[in-house]
Tab-separated table of C-alpha atoms in Angstrom:
chain	number	residue	atom	x	y	z
A	1	MET	CA	-1.422	4.627	5.964
A	2	ASP	CA	0.964	5.899	8.797
A	3	LEU	CA	3.011	6.900	5.339
A	4	VAL	CA	0.434	9.274	4.081
A	5	GLY	CA	0.011	11.223	7.266
A	6	GLU	CA	3.706	11.508	7.950
A	7	MET	CA	4.482	12.451	4.294
A	8	ILE	CA	1.308	15.444	4.467
A	9	LEU	CA	2.913	16.916	7.738
A	10	ALA	CA	6.162	17.101	5.904
A	11	HIS	CA	5.527	18.704	3.018
A	12	LEU	CA	2.449	20.975	4.300
A	13	ALA	CA	4.924	22.140	6.731
A	14	ALA	CA	7.917	22.618	3.684
A	15	ARG	CA	5.477	24.090	1.244
A	16	HIS	CA	2.677	25.791	2.831
A	17	ALA	CA	3.966	27.108	6.380
A	18	GLY	CA	2.622	30.379	5.918
A	19	ALA	CA	-0.639	29.551	5.147
A	20	ILE	CA	-1.565	26.238	6.846
A	21	ALA	CA	-0.836	25.356	10.515
A	22	VAL	CA	-1.137	21.737	10.964
A	23	THR	CA	-1.885	20.154	14.094
A	24	PRO	CA	-1.284	16.132	13.851
A	25	ILE	CA	-4.020	14.286	16.028
A	26	CYS	CA	-3.586	10.906	16.890
A	27	PRO	CA	-5.126	9.452	20.300
A	28	PRO	CA	-3.399	7.352	21.988
A	29	TYR	CA	-4.092	3.556	21.894
A	30	ARG	CA	-6.166	2.318	25.026
A	31	PRO	CA	-5.974	-1.582	25.751
A	32	ARG	CA	-8.356	-2.757	28.435
A	33	LEU	CA	-9.392	-6.003	27.893
A	34	ALA	CA	-5.991	-6.946	26.924
A	35	ARG	CA	-4.790	-6.191	30.180
A	36	LEU	CA	-6.334	-9.051	31.556
A	37	PRO	CA	-3.601	-12.364	32.344
A	38	LEU	CA	-5.941	-14.250	30.900
A	39	ALA	CA	-7.484	-12.304	28.003
A	40	ARG	CA	-4.305	-10.762	26.396
A	41	ARG	CA	-3.181	-14.239	24.406
A	42	HIS	CA	-6.553	-14.278	22.555
A	43	ARG	CA	-7.097	-12.245	19.493
A	44	ALA	CA	-10.605	-11.639	20.328
A	45	THR	CA	-9.811	-9.741	22.603
A	46	ARG	CA	-7.217	-7.360	20.787
A	47	ASN	CA	-9.891	-7.260	18.356
A	48	ALA	CA	-12.435	-5.946	20.729
A	49	ASP	CA	-9.770	-3.373	22.164
A	50	ARG	CA	-9.424	-1.951	18.891
A	51	VAL	CA	-13.068	-1.346	18.016
A	52	LEU	CA	-13.521	0.333	21.286
A	53	ASN	CA	-10.514	2.458	20.541
A	54	ARG	CA	-11.864	3.018	16.702
A	55	PHE	CA	-15.241	3.540	17.383
A	56	TRP	CA	-15.564	4.715	21.314
A	57	ASP	CA	-12.473	6.563	22.420
A	58	TYR	CA	-11.230	8.334	19.251
A	59	PRO	CA	-14.929	9.863	18.046
A	60	HIS	CA	-15.420	11.033	21.832
A	61	ARG	CA	-12.168	12.663	21.926
A	62	LEU	CA	-12.180	14.141	18.572
A	63	ARG	CA	-16.079	15.624	19.272
A	64	ARG	CA	-14.597	17.585	22.410
A	65	LEU	CA	-12.092	18.816	20.295
A	66	ALA	CA	-14.136	19.900	17.265
A	67	ALA	CA	-16.282	21.757	19.799
A	68	ARG	CA	-13.465	23.579	20.592
A	69	GLY	CA	-13.583	25.299	17.519
A	70	ASP	CA	-9.819	25.431	17.267
A	71	HIS	CA	-9.346	23.854	13.314
A	72	ASP	CA	-10.853	25.223	9.879
A	73	VAL	CA	-10.728	21.884	8.305
A	74	TYR	CA	-10.138	18.546	9.212
A	75	HIS	CA	-8.749	15.386	7.201
A	76	VAL	CA	-8.996	11.442	8.138
A	77	VAL	CA	-6.412	10.269	6.435
A	78	ASP	CA	-7.181	6.871	6.175
A	79	HIS	CA	-10.983	6.101	5.037
A	80	SER	CA	-11.088	2.947	7.540
A	81	TYR	CA	-11.408	5.594	10.108
A	82	ALA	CA	-13.994	7.585	8.329
A	83	GLN	CA	-16.183	6.638	10.964
A	84	LEU	CA	-14.611	9.439	12.720
A	85	VAL	CA	-16.383	11.874	10.373
A	86	HIS	CA	-19.450	11.501	12.367
A	87	ALA	CA	-17.414	13.544	15.668
A	88	LEU	CA	-16.439	16.318	13.423
A	89	PRO	CA	-17.854	18.970	11.155
A	90	ALA	CA	-18.838	17.147	7.771
A	91	ALA	CA	-18.911	20.196	5.894
A	92	ARG	CA	-14.998	20.953	6.702
A	93	THR	CA	-13.869	17.429	6.997
A	94	VAL	CA	-11.831	15.454	4.094
A	95	VAL	CA	-10.892	11.840	3.584
A	96	THR	CA	-8.467	9.904	1.986
A	97	CYS	CA	-9.944	6.472	0.046
A	98	HIS	CA	-7.058	4.342	-0.370
A	99	ASP	CA	-9.383	1.366	-1.771
A	100	LEU	CA	-12.757	-0.056	-0.920
A	101	ASP	CA	-11.399	-2.822	1.344
A	102	ALA	CA	-13.364	-1.399	4.542
A	103	PHE	CA	-16.594	-1.388	3.239
A	104	ARG	CA	-16.233	-4.213	0.816
A	105	CYS	CA	-18.525	-6.314	2.418
A	106	LEU	CA	-21.521	-4.297	2.040
A	107	LEU	CA	-20.746	-3.162	-1.535
A	108	GLU	CA	-19.749	-6.581	-3.266
A	109	PRO	CA	-21.274	-8.843	-0.645
A	110	ASP	CA	-20.855	-11.824	-2.554
A	111	ARG	CA	-17.155	-11.052	-2.770
A	112	ASP	CA	-16.453	-10.278	0.556
A	113	PRO	CA	-18.837	-12.017	2.954
A	114	ARG	CA	-18.995	-10.876	6.526
A	115	PRO	CA	-20.486	-11.690	9.464
A	116	ARG	CA	-23.377	-9.394	11.026
A	117	PRO	CA	-21.315	-7.303	13.586
A	118	PHE	CA	-18.653	-6.381	10.949
A	119	ARG	CA	-20.920	-5.292	8.778
A	120	ALA	CA	-22.323	-2.900	11.105
A	121	LEU	CA	-19.215	-1.460	12.138
A	122	ALA	CA	-18.321	-0.945	7.973
A	123	ARG	CA	-21.739	0.586	7.915
A	124	ARG	CA	-20.553	3.472	10.234
A	125	ILE	CA	-17.321	3.537	8.462
A	126	LEU	CA	-19.574	4.078	4.977
A	127	GLU	CA	-21.829	6.801	6.100
A	128	GLY	CA	-18.779	8.346	7.654
A	129	LEU	CA	-17.375	8.607	4.344
A	130	GLN	CA	-20.522	9.666	2.859
A	131	ARG	CA	-21.016	12.659	5.321
A	132	ALA	CA	-17.692	13.952	4.205
A	133	ALA	CA	-17.427	17.291	2.033
A	134	ALA	CA	-14.557	15.877	0.257
A	135	VAL	CA	-12.921	12.256	-0.581
A	136	ALA	CA	-9.669	12.304	-1.874
A	137	CYS	CA	-9.005	9.367	-3.922
A	138	VAL	CA	-5.455	7.766	-4.741
A	139	SER	CA	-6.269	6.767	-8.148
A	140	GLU	CA	-8.451	7.557	-10.534
A	141	ALA	CA	-9.262	3.535	-10.171
A	142	THR	CA	-10.476	3.994	-6.803
A	143	ARG	CA	-12.605	6.805	-8.139
A	144	ARG	CA	-14.323	5.212	-10.609
A	145	ALA	CA	-14.884	2.481	-8.286
A	146	LEU	CA	-16.713	4.682	-5.945
A	147	LEU	CA	-18.098	5.981	-8.630
A	148	ALA	CA	-19.388	2.747	-10.112
A	149	HIS	CA	-21.032	1.687	-6.440
A	150	GLY	CA	-22.694	5.319	-6.056
A	151	VAL	CA	-20.894	5.968	-2.746
A	152	LEU	CA	-20.490	9.439	-3.588
A	153	PRO	CA	-21.716	11.687	-6.009
A	154	ALA	CA	-18.473	12.661	-8.791
A	155	GLU	CA	-18.234	16.419	-7.645
A	156	ARG	CA	-17.302	15.453	-3.992
A	157	LEU	CA	-14.148	12.874	-5.490
A	158	HIS	CA	-10.821	14.499	-6.203
A	159	VAL	CA	-7.948	12.215	-7.746
A	160	ILE	CA	-5.031	12.997	-5.658
A	161	PRO	CA	-2.564	10.466	-6.441
A	162	ASN	CA	0.123	9.370	-3.714
A	163	GLY	CA	3.415	10.265	-3.740
A	164	ILE	CA	7.013	8.297	-3.272
A	165	SER	CA	8.959	9.042	-0.623
A	166	PRO	CA	12.477	10.192	-1.116
A	167	GLU	CA	13.969	7.151	0.198
A	168	PHE	CA	13.341	5.155	-2.686
A	169	GLY	CA	15.720	6.194	-5.656
A	170	PRO	CA	18.298	4.488	-7.758
A	171	ASP	CA	21.758	5.911	-6.002
A	172	PRO	CA	23.092	3.686	-3.498
A	173	ASP	CA	22.789	4.413	-0.068
A	174	PRO	CA	25.890	2.553	1.666
A	175	ALA	CA	24.307	2.398	5.265
A	176	ALA	CA	21.333	1.174	3.767
A	177	ASP	CA	22.799	-1.291	1.789
A	178	ALA	CA	25.160	-2.621	4.331
A	179	ALA	CA	21.962	-3.267	6.219
A	180	ALA	CA	20.432	-5.112	3.623
A	181	ALA	CA	23.258	-7.128	3.050
A	182	ARG	CA	23.097	-8.120	6.703
A	183	LEU	CA	19.745	-9.514	6.228
A	184	LEU	CA	20.111	-10.973	2.713
A	185	GLY	CA	23.818	-11.749	2.472
A	186	PRO	CA	26.064	-9.647	-0.514
A	187	ALA	CA	24.110	-7.859	-3.469
A	188	ARG	CA	25.277	-9.241	-6.705
A	189	PHE	CA	24.429	-6.893	-9.438
A	190	ASP	CA	25.873	-9.198	-12.313
A	191	PRO	CA	23.111	-10.221	-14.315
A	192	ASP	CA	24.314	-14.073	-14.358
A	193	ALA	CA	24.259	-14.193	-10.546
A	194	PRO	CA	21.386	-16.180	-8.884
A	195	PRO	CA	18.432	-13.848	-9.008
A	196	GLU	CA	16.519	-12.395	-6.037
A	197	LEU	CA	12.781	-12.268	-6.755
A	198	LEU	CA	11.256	-9.451	-4.425
A	199	HIS	CA	7.421	-8.957	-3.090
A	200	VAL	CA	6.240	-6.452	-0.951
A	201	GLY	CA	3.204	-6.881	0.928
A	202	SER	CA	0.711	-7.959	3.434
A	203	THR	CA	-0.652	-11.607	3.107
A	204	ILE	CA	-4.302	-10.980	3.149
A	205	PRO	CA	-6.145	-12.636	0.176
A	206	ARG	CA	-6.278	-10.219	-2.457
A	207	LYS	CA	-2.598	-9.844	-2.133
A	208	ARG	CA	-2.736	-13.456	-4.179
A	209	ILE	CA	0.221	-15.014	-1.923
A	210	ASP	CA	-0.786	-18.425	-3.759
A	211	VAL	CA	-0.648	-17.045	-7.253
A	212	LEU	CA	3.081	-15.464	-6.029
A	213	LEU	CA	4.446	-19.009	-4.754
A	214	ALA	CA	3.026	-21.143	-7.937
A	215	VAL	CA	4.976	-18.694	-9.823
A	216	PHE	CA	8.146	-18.991	-8.245
A	217	ALA	CA	7.920	-22.698	-8.221
A	218	ALA	CA	7.769	-22.565	-11.942
A	219	VAL	CA	10.425	-20.573	-12.171
A	220	ARG	CA	12.790	-22.430	-10.205
A	221	ARG	CA	12.260	-25.566	-12.245
A	222	ALA	CA	13.888	-23.644	-15.086
A	223	ARG	CA	16.297	-21.022	-12.523
A	224	PRO	CA	16.867	-23.444	-9.276
A	225	ASP	CA	19.122	-20.622	-8.368
A	226	ALA	CA	16.301	-18.231	-7.826
A	227	ARG	CA	15.344	-17.415	-4.719
A	228	LEU	CA	12.054	-15.200	-3.250
A	229	ILE	CA	12.542	-12.220	-0.805
A	230	ARG	CA	9.166	-11.305	0.600
A	231	VAL	CA	8.797	-8.345	2.711
A	232	GLY	CA	5.648	-7.961	4.916
A	233	GLY	CA	6.122	-10.939	7.463
A	234	PRO	CA	5.910	-14.437	7.613
A	235	LEU	CA	3.378	-16.311	5.015
A	236	MET	CA	-0.011	-17.539	6.720
A	237	PRO	CA	-0.395	-21.219	7.683
A	238	GLU	CA	-1.854	-22.277	4.477
A	239	GLN	CA	0.542	-20.635	2.555
A	240	GLU	CA	3.461	-22.115	4.431
A	241	ARG	CA	1.949	-25.358	3.637
A	242	GLN	CA	2.091	-24.665	0.282
A	243	ALA	CA	5.457	-23.532	-0.405
A	244	ARG	CA	6.368	-26.687	1.388
A	245	ALA	CA	4.248	-28.789	-0.670
A	246	LEU	CA	5.851	-26.954	-3.616
A	247	GLY	CA	9.132	-27.613	-2.531
A	248	ILE	CA	10.289	-23.588	-2.613
A	249	ALA	CA	10.185	-23.066	1.209
A	250	ASP	CA	13.715	-23.443	1.727
A	251	ALA	CA	14.116	-20.793	-1.152
A	252	ILE	CA	12.167	-18.034	0.538
A	253	VAL	CA	13.702	-15.269	2.835
A	254	PRO	CA	10.845	-13.847	4.719
A	255	LEU	CA	11.351	-10.420	6.276
A	256	PRO	CA	9.117	-8.092	8.151
A	257	PHE	CA	8.255	-4.670	7.441
A	258	LEU	CA	11.111	-2.653	7.218
A	259	ASP	CA	12.369	1.403	7.346
A	260	ARG	CA	12.392	2.799	3.962
A	261	PRO	CA	15.549	3.294	3.394
A	262	VAL	CA	16.287	-1.105	3.849
A	263	LEU	CA	13.636	-1.633	1.691
A	264	ALA	CA	14.737	0.865	-0.781
A	265	ALA	CA	18.006	-0.944	-0.760
A	266	ILE	CA	16.065	-4.321	-1.145
A	267	TYR	CA	14.540	-3.114	-4.018
A	268	ARG	CA	17.755	-1.824	-5.899
A	269	ARG	CA	19.286	-5.067	-5.333
A	270	ALA	CA	16.032	-7.453	-6.614
A	271	ALA	CA	16.010	-8.576	-10.375
A	272	LEU	CA	12.307	-8.420	-10.654
A	273	VAL	CA	9.453	-7.566	-8.436
A	274	LEU	CA	6.259	-9.291	-8.819
A	275	GLN	CA	2.982	-7.803	-7.424
A	276	PRO	CA	0.308	-10.409	-8.327
A	277	SER	CA	-2.590	-8.960	-6.227
A	278	ALA	CA	-6.025	-9.176	-7.600
A	279	ALA	CA	-6.830	-5.442	-6.205
A	280	GLU	CA	-5.177	-2.485	-4.981
A	281	GLY	CA	-6.122	1.081	-4.298
A	282	PHE	CA	-2.633	2.303	-5.562
A	283	GLY	CA	0.027	0.034	-5.771
A	284	LEU	CA	2.788	1.611	-3.817
A	285	PRO	CA	5.527	-1.185	-4.261
A	286	LEU	CA	5.300	-0.858	-7.842
A	287	ALA	CA	5.796	3.020	-7.556
A	288	GLU	CA	8.429	2.921	-4.969
A	289	ALA	CA	10.251	-0.212	-7.194
A	290	LEU	CA	10.147	1.923	-10.276
A	291	ALA	CA	11.801	4.924	-8.495
A	292	CYS	CA	14.831	2.692	-7.575
A	293	GLY	CA	14.778	1.689	-11.687
A	294	THR	CA	13.800	-1.525	-10.275
A	295	ALA	CA	12.023	-4.039	-12.988
A	296	VAL	CA	7.968	-4.877	-12.341
A	297	LEU	CA	5.961	-7.576	-13.400
A	298	ALA	CA	2.076	-6.337	-12.262
A	299	SER	CA	-1.250	-7.686	-12.335
A	300	ASP	CA	-2.777	-6.444	-15.302
A	301	LEU	CA	-5.465	-4.009	-13.050
A	302	ASP	CA	-6.457	-0.780	-14.450
A	303	VAL	CA	-4.982	1.036	-11.234
A	304	LEU	CA	-1.721	-0.927	-11.436
A	305	ARG	CA	-1.611	0.197	-15.567
A	306	GLU	CA	-2.508	3.866	-13.933
A	307	VAL	CA	0.968	3.488	-11.931
A	308	GLY	CA	3.060	1.872	-13.784
A	309	GLY	CA	2.225	2.858	-17.320
A	310	ALA	CA	4.708	1.300	-20.064
A	311	ALA	CA	7.566	1.041	-17.795
A	312	ALA	CA	6.017	-2.197	-16.154
A	313	THR	CA	4.959	-5.600	-17.624
A	314	TYR	CA	1.593	-6.683	-16.941
A	315	ARG	CA	-0.206	-10.158	-17.073
A	316	PRO	CA	-3.480	-11.251	-15.736
A	317	VAL	CA	-4.522	-11.771	-12.788
A	318	GLY	CA	-4.040	-15.577	-11.472
A	319	ASP	CA	-2.764	-17.233	-14.619
A	320	VAL	CA	0.398	-18.646	-13.386
A	321	ALA	CA	1.657	-19.782	-16.640
A	322	ALA	CA	1.739	-16.363	-18.089
A	323	TRP	CA	3.324	-14.864	-15.030
A	324	ALA	CA	6.112	-17.500	-14.668
A	325	GLU	CA	6.760	-17.196	-18.453
A	326	ALA	CA	7.152	-13.366	-18.500
A	327	THR	CA	9.366	-13.686	-15.398
A	328	LEU	CA	11.776	-16.044	-17.364
A	329	GLU	CA	11.662	-13.823	-20.136
A	330	LEU	CA	12.636	-10.701	-18.095
A	331	LEU	CA	15.236	-12.328	-16.523
A	332	ASP	CA	16.797	-13.434	-19.783
A	333	ALA	CA	16.554	-10.329	-20.965
A	334	ARG	CA	18.300	-8.622	-18.127
A	335	ARG	CA	21.053	-11.153	-18.493
A	336	HIS	CA	21.089	-10.954	-22.533
A	337	GLY	CA	19.905	-7.753	-23.554
A	338	PRO	CA	21.727	-4.749	-21.723
A	339	THR	CA	20.685	-2.092	-23.800
A	340	ALA	CA	17.044	-2.384	-23.584
A	341	TRP	CA	17.365	-3.059	-20.055
A	342	HIS	CA	18.802	0.101	-19.371
A	343	ALA	CA	16.162	1.913	-21.278
A	344	ARG	CA	13.538	-0.573	-19.107
A	345	ARG	CA	15.107	1.279	-16.041
A	346	ALA	CA	15.072	4.917	-17.696
A	347	ALA	CA	11.751	4.241	-18.583
A	348	ALA	CA	10.809	3.384	-14.804
A	349	LEU	CA	12.460	6.396	-13.422
A	350	THR	CA	10.816	8.917	-15.662
A	351	GLN	CA	7.038	6.947	-14.752
A	352	ALA	CA	8.171	7.320	-10.989
A	353	ALA	CA	8.967	10.688	-11.608
A	354	ARG	CA	5.202	11.443	-11.824
A	355	PHE	CA	4.509	10.910	-8.162
A	356	ARG	CA	5.548	13.496	-5.818
A	357	TRP	CA	4.720	14.550	-2.364
A	358	SER	CA	5.007	18.206	-3.098
A	359	ALA	CA	2.197	17.731	-5.838
A	360	HIS	CA	-0.141	16.004	-3.866
A	361	VAL	CA	0.135	18.128	-0.799
A	362	ASP	CA	-0.481	21.238	-3.089
A	363	GLN	CA	-3.698	19.502	-4.620
A	364	LEU	CA	-4.540	18.868	-0.890
A	365	ALA	CA	-3.805	22.636	0.156
A	366	ALA	CA	-6.156	23.497	-2.787
A	367	LEU	CA	-8.561	21.155	-1.895
A	368	TYR	CA	-8.783	22.603	1.933
A	369	ARG	CA	-9.303	26.270	0.793
A	370	SER	CA	-12.092	24.979	-1.611
A	371	LEU	CA	-13.942	24.141	1.487
A	372	LEU	CA	-13.875	27.541	3.216
A	373	SER	CA	-14.580	29.616	0.288
């Protein structure tokens, strides 16, 4: 969520500098247990340090800061830090809610079972969100989900969609394109060239990497020259085992999370972006891909239809056969229907233009003022 904070700061400064003075507050992370020589290698130690920072250090620092009375409105830009609202004047605090993941174990325990300590932390987060004067939802789908679970009343929920960073666009960026070529080899935009399929995101369960791999294996049977570019770090061990069992491990190129200009260059060179998630709060890779003029095949979720509109193609979550068929159809359309493909590209750019950080901060500025009226 660092991107959201960065964009809000930049665009508020550019558009509302005369009326709103913004102070970024990001307390330094203090590792304690991880400093111990024998403990630093253990995941449990790192998690314990995270809990101490998020639920002890940060609230105490904010409580002291709020007591000085220097600020009129507070904005927590990531709902997974909503526990901080307990340390702030809640009547003047906004929280941006991106999805329900941080407290899904409380709202949908059958879907996301968690141990008792995790649920206790999640409850602290959820109760902080419920105390906030206003919650900015990044999509109508997120707002509907919060309403459906009775988390907050409708009048405190405001839909303020994310924007798309300016790096994501259809025009070449020589430096970024060269950096992408160093990672992946020369770009080949010829429709008859071996196709590059792209997935951007983490490997957490709701991203459905299992479906991604199964679809890619099916596509490879018809297009053995295809390769899968996966931005977002290495696969999990069970996902690596699946890739090896499917015989596609050598056709997957794993990349870490990348700087935005380089990621944009990779979107531009991709034949098709795949987003097979089972759930999303917004679906930023879908929006970024469209902004680069790249075709997208996405899960048929309300939130992804909200973002992609008619510019993307949708298939049911987890339906490998339908996804593989649609992928091959889109690759064939790219090769044999240039006029329709150019129209698809134009529709993608038009859809992506709806999501602007300037509009996002204008709506936030109005929301801030409403808390002081």
